[in-house]
Coordinates of C-alpha atoms in Angstrom, one line a residue:
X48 CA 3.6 11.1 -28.8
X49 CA 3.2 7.2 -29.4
X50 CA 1.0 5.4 -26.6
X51 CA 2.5 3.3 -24.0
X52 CA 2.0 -0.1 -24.6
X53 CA 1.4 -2.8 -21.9
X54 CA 3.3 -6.5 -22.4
X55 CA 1.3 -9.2 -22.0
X56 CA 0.7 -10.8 -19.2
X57 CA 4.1 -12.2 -17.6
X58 CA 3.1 -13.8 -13.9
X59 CA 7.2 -14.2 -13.3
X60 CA 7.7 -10.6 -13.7
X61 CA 4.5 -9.9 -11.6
X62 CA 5.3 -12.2 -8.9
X63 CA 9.1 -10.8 -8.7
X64 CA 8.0 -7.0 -9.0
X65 CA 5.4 -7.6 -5.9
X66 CA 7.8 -9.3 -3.4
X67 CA 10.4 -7.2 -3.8
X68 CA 7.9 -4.4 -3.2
X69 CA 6.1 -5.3 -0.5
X70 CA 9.5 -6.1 1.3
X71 CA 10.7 -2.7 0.9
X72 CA 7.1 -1.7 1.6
X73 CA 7.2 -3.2 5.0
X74 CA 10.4 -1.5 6.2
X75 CA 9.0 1.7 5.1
X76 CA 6.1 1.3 6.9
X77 CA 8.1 0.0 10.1
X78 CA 10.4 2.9 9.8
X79 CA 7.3 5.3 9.7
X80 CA 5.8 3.3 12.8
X81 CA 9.3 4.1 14.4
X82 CA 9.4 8.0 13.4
X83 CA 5.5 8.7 13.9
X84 CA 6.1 10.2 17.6
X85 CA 8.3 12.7 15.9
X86 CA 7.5 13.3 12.6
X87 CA 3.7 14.4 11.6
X88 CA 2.8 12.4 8.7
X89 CA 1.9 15.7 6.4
X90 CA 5.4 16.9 6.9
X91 CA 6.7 13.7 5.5
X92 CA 4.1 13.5 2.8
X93 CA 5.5 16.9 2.2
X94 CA 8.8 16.7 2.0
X95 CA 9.0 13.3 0.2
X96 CA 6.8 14.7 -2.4
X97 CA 9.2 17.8 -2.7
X98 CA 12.2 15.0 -3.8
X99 CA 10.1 12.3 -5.1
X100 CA 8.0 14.9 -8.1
X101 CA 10.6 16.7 -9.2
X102 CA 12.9 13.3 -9.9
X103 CA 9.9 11.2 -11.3
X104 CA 9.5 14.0 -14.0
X105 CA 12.8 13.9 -15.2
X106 CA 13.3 10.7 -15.3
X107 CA 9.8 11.3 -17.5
X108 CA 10.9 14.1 -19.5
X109 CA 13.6 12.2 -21.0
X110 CA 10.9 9.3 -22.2
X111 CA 8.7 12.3 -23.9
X112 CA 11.6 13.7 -25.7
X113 CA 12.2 10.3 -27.0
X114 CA 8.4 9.8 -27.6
X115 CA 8.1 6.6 -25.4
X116 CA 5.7 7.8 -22.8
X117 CA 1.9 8.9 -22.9
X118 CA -0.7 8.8 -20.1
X119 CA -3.7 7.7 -22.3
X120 CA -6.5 8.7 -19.0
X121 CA -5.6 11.1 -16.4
X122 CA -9.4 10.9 -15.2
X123 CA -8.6 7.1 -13.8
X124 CA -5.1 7.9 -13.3
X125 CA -6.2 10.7 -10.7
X126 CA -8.5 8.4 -9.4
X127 CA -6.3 5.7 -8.6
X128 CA -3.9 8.3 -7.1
X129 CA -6.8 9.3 -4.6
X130 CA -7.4 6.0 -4.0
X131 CA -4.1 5.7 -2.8
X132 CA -3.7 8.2 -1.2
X133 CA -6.7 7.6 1.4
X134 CA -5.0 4.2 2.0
X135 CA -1.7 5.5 2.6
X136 CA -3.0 7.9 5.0
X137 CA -5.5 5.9 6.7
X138 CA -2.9 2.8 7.0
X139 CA -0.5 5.3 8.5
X140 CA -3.2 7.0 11.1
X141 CA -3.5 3.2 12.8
X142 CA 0.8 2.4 13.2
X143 CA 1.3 4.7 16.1
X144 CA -2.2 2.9 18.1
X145 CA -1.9 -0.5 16.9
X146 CA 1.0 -3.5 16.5
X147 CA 2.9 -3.9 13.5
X148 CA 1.8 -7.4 13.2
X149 CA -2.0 -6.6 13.7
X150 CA -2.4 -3.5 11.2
X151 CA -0.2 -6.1 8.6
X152 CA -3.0 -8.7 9.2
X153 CA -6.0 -6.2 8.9
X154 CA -4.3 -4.5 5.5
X155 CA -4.0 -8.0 4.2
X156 CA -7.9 -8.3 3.6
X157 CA -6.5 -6.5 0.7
X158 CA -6.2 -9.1 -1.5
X159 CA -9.3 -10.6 -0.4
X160 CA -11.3 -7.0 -1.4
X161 CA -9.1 -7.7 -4.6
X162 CA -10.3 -10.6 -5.8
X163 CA -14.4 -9.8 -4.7
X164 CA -13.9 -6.2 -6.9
X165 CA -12.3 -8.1 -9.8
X166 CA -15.2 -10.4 -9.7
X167 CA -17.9 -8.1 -9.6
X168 CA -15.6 -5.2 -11.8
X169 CA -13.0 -6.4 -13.3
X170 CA -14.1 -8.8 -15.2
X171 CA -12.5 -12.0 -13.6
X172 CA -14.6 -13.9 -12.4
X173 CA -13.6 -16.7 -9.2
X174 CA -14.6 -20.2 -9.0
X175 CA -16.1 -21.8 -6.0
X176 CA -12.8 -22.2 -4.6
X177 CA -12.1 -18.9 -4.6
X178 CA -15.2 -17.9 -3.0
X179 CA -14.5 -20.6 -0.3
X180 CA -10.8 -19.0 0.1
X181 CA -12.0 -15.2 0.8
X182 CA -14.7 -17.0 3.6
X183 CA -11.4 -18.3 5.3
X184 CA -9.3 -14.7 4.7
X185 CA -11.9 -13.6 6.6
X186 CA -11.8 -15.7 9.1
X187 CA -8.5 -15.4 9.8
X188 CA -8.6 -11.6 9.9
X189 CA -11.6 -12.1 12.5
X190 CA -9.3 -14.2 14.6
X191 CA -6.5 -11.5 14.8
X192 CA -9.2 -8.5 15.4
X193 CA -11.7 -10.6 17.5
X194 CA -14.4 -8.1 17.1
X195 CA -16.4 -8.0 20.7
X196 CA -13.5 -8.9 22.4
X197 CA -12.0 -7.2 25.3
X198 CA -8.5 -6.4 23.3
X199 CA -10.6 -5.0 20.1
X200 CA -10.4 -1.6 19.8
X201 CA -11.7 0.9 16.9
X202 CA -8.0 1.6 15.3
X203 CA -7.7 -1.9 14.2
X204 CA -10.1 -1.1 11.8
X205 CA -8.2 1.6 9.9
X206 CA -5.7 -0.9 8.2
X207 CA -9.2 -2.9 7.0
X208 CA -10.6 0.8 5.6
X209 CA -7.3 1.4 3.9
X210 CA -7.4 -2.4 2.2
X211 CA -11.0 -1.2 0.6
X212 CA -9.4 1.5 -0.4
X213 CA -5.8 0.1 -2.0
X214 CA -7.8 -2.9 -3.2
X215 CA -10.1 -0.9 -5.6
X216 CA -6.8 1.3 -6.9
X217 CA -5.6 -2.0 -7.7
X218 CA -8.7 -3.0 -9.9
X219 CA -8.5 0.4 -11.4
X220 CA -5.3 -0.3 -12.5
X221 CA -5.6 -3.2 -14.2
X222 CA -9.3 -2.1 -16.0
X223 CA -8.5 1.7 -16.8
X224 CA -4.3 2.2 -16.4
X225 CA -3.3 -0.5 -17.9
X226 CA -1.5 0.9 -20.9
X227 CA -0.4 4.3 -18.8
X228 CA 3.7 3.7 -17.9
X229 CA 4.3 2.7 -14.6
X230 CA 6.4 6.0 -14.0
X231 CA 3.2 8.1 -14.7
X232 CA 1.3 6.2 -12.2
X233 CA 3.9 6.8 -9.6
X234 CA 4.0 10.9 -10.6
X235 CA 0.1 11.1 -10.1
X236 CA 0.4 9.2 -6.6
X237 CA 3.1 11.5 -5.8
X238 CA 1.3 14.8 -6.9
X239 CA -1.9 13.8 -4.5
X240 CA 0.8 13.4 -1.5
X241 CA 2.1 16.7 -2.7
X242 CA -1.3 18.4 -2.4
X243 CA -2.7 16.6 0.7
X244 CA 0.1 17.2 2.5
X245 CA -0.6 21.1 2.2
X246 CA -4.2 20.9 2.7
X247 CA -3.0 18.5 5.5
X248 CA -0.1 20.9 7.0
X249 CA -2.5 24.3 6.8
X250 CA -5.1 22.2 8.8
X251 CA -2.3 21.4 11.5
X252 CA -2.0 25.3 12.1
X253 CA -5.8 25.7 12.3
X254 CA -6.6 23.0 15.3
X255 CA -7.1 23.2 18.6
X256 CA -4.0 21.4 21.3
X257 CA -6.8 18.8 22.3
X258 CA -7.8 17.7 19.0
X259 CA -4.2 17.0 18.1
X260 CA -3.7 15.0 21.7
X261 CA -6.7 12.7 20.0
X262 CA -4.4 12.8 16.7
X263 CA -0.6 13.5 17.7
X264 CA 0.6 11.6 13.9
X265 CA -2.0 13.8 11.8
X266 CA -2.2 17.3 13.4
X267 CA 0.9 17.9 15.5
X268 CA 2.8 20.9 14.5
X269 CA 6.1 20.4 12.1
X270 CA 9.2 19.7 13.7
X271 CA 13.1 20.4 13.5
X272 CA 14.6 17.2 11.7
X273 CA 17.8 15.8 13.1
X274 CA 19.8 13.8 11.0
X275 CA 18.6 10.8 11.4
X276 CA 15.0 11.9 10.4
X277 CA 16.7 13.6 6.9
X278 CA 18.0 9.8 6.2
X279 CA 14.9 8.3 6.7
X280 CA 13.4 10.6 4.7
X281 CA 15.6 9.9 1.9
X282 CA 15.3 6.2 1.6
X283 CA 11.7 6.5 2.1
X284 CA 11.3 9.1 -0.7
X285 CA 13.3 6.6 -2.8
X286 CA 11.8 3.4 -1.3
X287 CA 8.7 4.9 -2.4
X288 CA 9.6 5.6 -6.1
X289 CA 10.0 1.9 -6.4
X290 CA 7.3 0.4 -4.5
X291 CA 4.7 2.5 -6.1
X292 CA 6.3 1.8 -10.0
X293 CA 7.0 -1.8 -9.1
X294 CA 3.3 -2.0 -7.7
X295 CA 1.7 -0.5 -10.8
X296 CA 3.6 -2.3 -13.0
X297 CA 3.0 -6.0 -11.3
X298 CA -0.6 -5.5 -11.6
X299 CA -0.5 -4.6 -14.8
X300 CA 1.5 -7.4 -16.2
X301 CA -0.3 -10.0 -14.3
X302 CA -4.3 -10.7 -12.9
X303 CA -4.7 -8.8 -9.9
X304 CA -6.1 -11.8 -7.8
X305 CA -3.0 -13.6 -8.3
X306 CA -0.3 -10.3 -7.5
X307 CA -2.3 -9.7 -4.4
X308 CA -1.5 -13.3 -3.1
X309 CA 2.0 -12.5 -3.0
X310 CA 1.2 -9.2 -1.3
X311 CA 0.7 -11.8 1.5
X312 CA 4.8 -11.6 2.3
X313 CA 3.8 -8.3 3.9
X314 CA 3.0 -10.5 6.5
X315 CA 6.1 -12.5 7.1
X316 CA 8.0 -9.0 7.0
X317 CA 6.0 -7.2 9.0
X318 CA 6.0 -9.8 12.2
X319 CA 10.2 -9.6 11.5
X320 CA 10.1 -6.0 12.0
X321 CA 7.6 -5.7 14.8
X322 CA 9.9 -7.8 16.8
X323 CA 13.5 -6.3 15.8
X324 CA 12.0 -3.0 16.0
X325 CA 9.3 -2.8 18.6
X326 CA 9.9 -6.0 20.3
X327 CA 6.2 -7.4 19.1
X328 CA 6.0 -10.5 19.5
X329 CA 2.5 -11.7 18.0
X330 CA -0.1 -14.3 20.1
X331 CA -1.5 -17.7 19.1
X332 CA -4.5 -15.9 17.5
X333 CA -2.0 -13.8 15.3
X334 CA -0.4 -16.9 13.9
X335 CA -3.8 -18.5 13.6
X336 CA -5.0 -15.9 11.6
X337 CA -1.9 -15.4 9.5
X338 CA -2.1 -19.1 8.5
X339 CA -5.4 -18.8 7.7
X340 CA -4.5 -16.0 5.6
X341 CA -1.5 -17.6 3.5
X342 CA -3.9 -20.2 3.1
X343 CA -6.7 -18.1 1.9
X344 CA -3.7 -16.5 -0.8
X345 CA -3.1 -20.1 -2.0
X346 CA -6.4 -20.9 -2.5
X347 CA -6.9 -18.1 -4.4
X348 CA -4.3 -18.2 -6.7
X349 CA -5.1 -22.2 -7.7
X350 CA -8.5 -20.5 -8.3
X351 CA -7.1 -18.1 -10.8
X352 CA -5.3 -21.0 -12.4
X353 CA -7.7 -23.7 -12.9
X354 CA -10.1 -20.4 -14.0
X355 CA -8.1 -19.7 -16.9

């Protein structure tokens, strides 16, 4: 079986593959927001899984047969697909406590975790100017949160856990997956959802009622789906064939720094959904820190640039 082989870098292809992505990412993650008070998260791991594996490996089998396909580490392709995992679920744990708009901002110190891993891992090194734009990401997520304030509460912190966690999947797939096809990637990801969702549904059986009042999203027990929960499911499971394989594939066609600044749309998409959805309407201090944000992005991609 012949080794996948990576292009070389194209930062078009990258920058196209990420925005669409993250806005199919962001409905997803609305609709999930919407259906969390009735529909436990390990039931829709499971389920989405159960449609998600079984179409990833034929769509694989038929590369293998025609000897295009190889995974050349399943080591760091497991690794990336725990990584991922942990965000997923820990990004997910925070929607049904927290506003759209606020666990979008806190996520986005993604791309700033980014760009310090690929420094001190990856091999790419940022100017001053880069170093000067994650001091003002930071910022900006500080202004949203406003640690010690009266309106900060421990959940907002999830969505920052889960950007340590997607941010080093990220470097890890650009170091050690870069030459595995995208499609393999995705299958991994898929098989840890696949798995945590029964370690995840057994536990559900096993807890007491007051520990799932203090975690309704994780723990609840399985429900009857209606209709409109099977469609959701559906486009998620397919939504989420493409975001993962568009994701893996951006970040390994182009520098990870630079892909994550257009993760920053997230952003934009989020807020629109919050308010069609929820009817969130983000304060002065969301704004501020989104700005700050987007700036922090464009800072750090001219970094990349003039590093190169």
């Amino acid at each position: 079986m012949s080794k996948y082989s990576a292009s070389a870098d194209s930062v078009p292809k990258g920058i196209w593959l990420i925005s669409a992505a993250v806005f199919l990412l962001s409905l997803a993650d609305a609709a999930v927001k919407y259906f969390s008070a009735r529909l436990p998260l390990w039931q829709l791991f499971l389920i989405v899984s159960c449609l998600s594996v079984p179409t990833l490996v034929a769509w694989l089998a038929t590369g293998i047969r025609s000897d295009r396909h190889s995974t050349a580490s399943m080591f760091w392709v497991t690794i990336r697909s725990i990584l991922l995992l942990l965000m997923w679920v820990t990004y997910y744990s925070a929607l049904p406590l927290i506003p759209l708009s606020v666990a979008a901002v806190a996520i986005y110190t993604t791309p700033l975790f980014i760009a310090l891993f690929s420094t001190f891992y990856g091999g790419e090194p940022l100017p001053l100017r880069g170093w000067v734009a994650i001091g003002i990401g930071f910022t900006g997520v500080a202004t949203v949160l406003r640690p010690g304030s009266d309106i900060f509460v421990l959940a907002t912190l999830l969505p920052v856990i889960a950007a340590v966690f997607y941010a080093i999947a990220m470097v890890v797939t650009r170091r050690h997956c870069r030459n595995d096809h995208p499609l393999v990637l995705a299958l991994g990801l898929n098989i840890a959802f696949l798995f945590a969702a029964v370690i995840g549904g057994i536990a559900s059986l096993m807890v007491s009622e007051s520990t799932v009042a203090g975690a309704a999203f994780l723990l609840s027990p399985w429900q009857t789906l209606g209709w409109q929960e099977i469609l959701f499911i559906f486009c998620y499971a397919c939504a989420l064939i493409f975001i993962n394989t568009a994701t893996a594939k951006a970040y390994q066609v182009a520098p990870p720094a630079l892909i994550g600044t257009f993760d920053y749309a997230y952003l934009v998409f989020a807020c629109l959904w919050g308010y069609v959805l929820f009817q969130e309407t983000p304060d002065i201090f969301t704004w501020a820190g989104i700005f700050l944000i987007v700036i922090a992005g464009f800072l750090i991609l001219r970094a990349q640039k003039s590093n190169k």
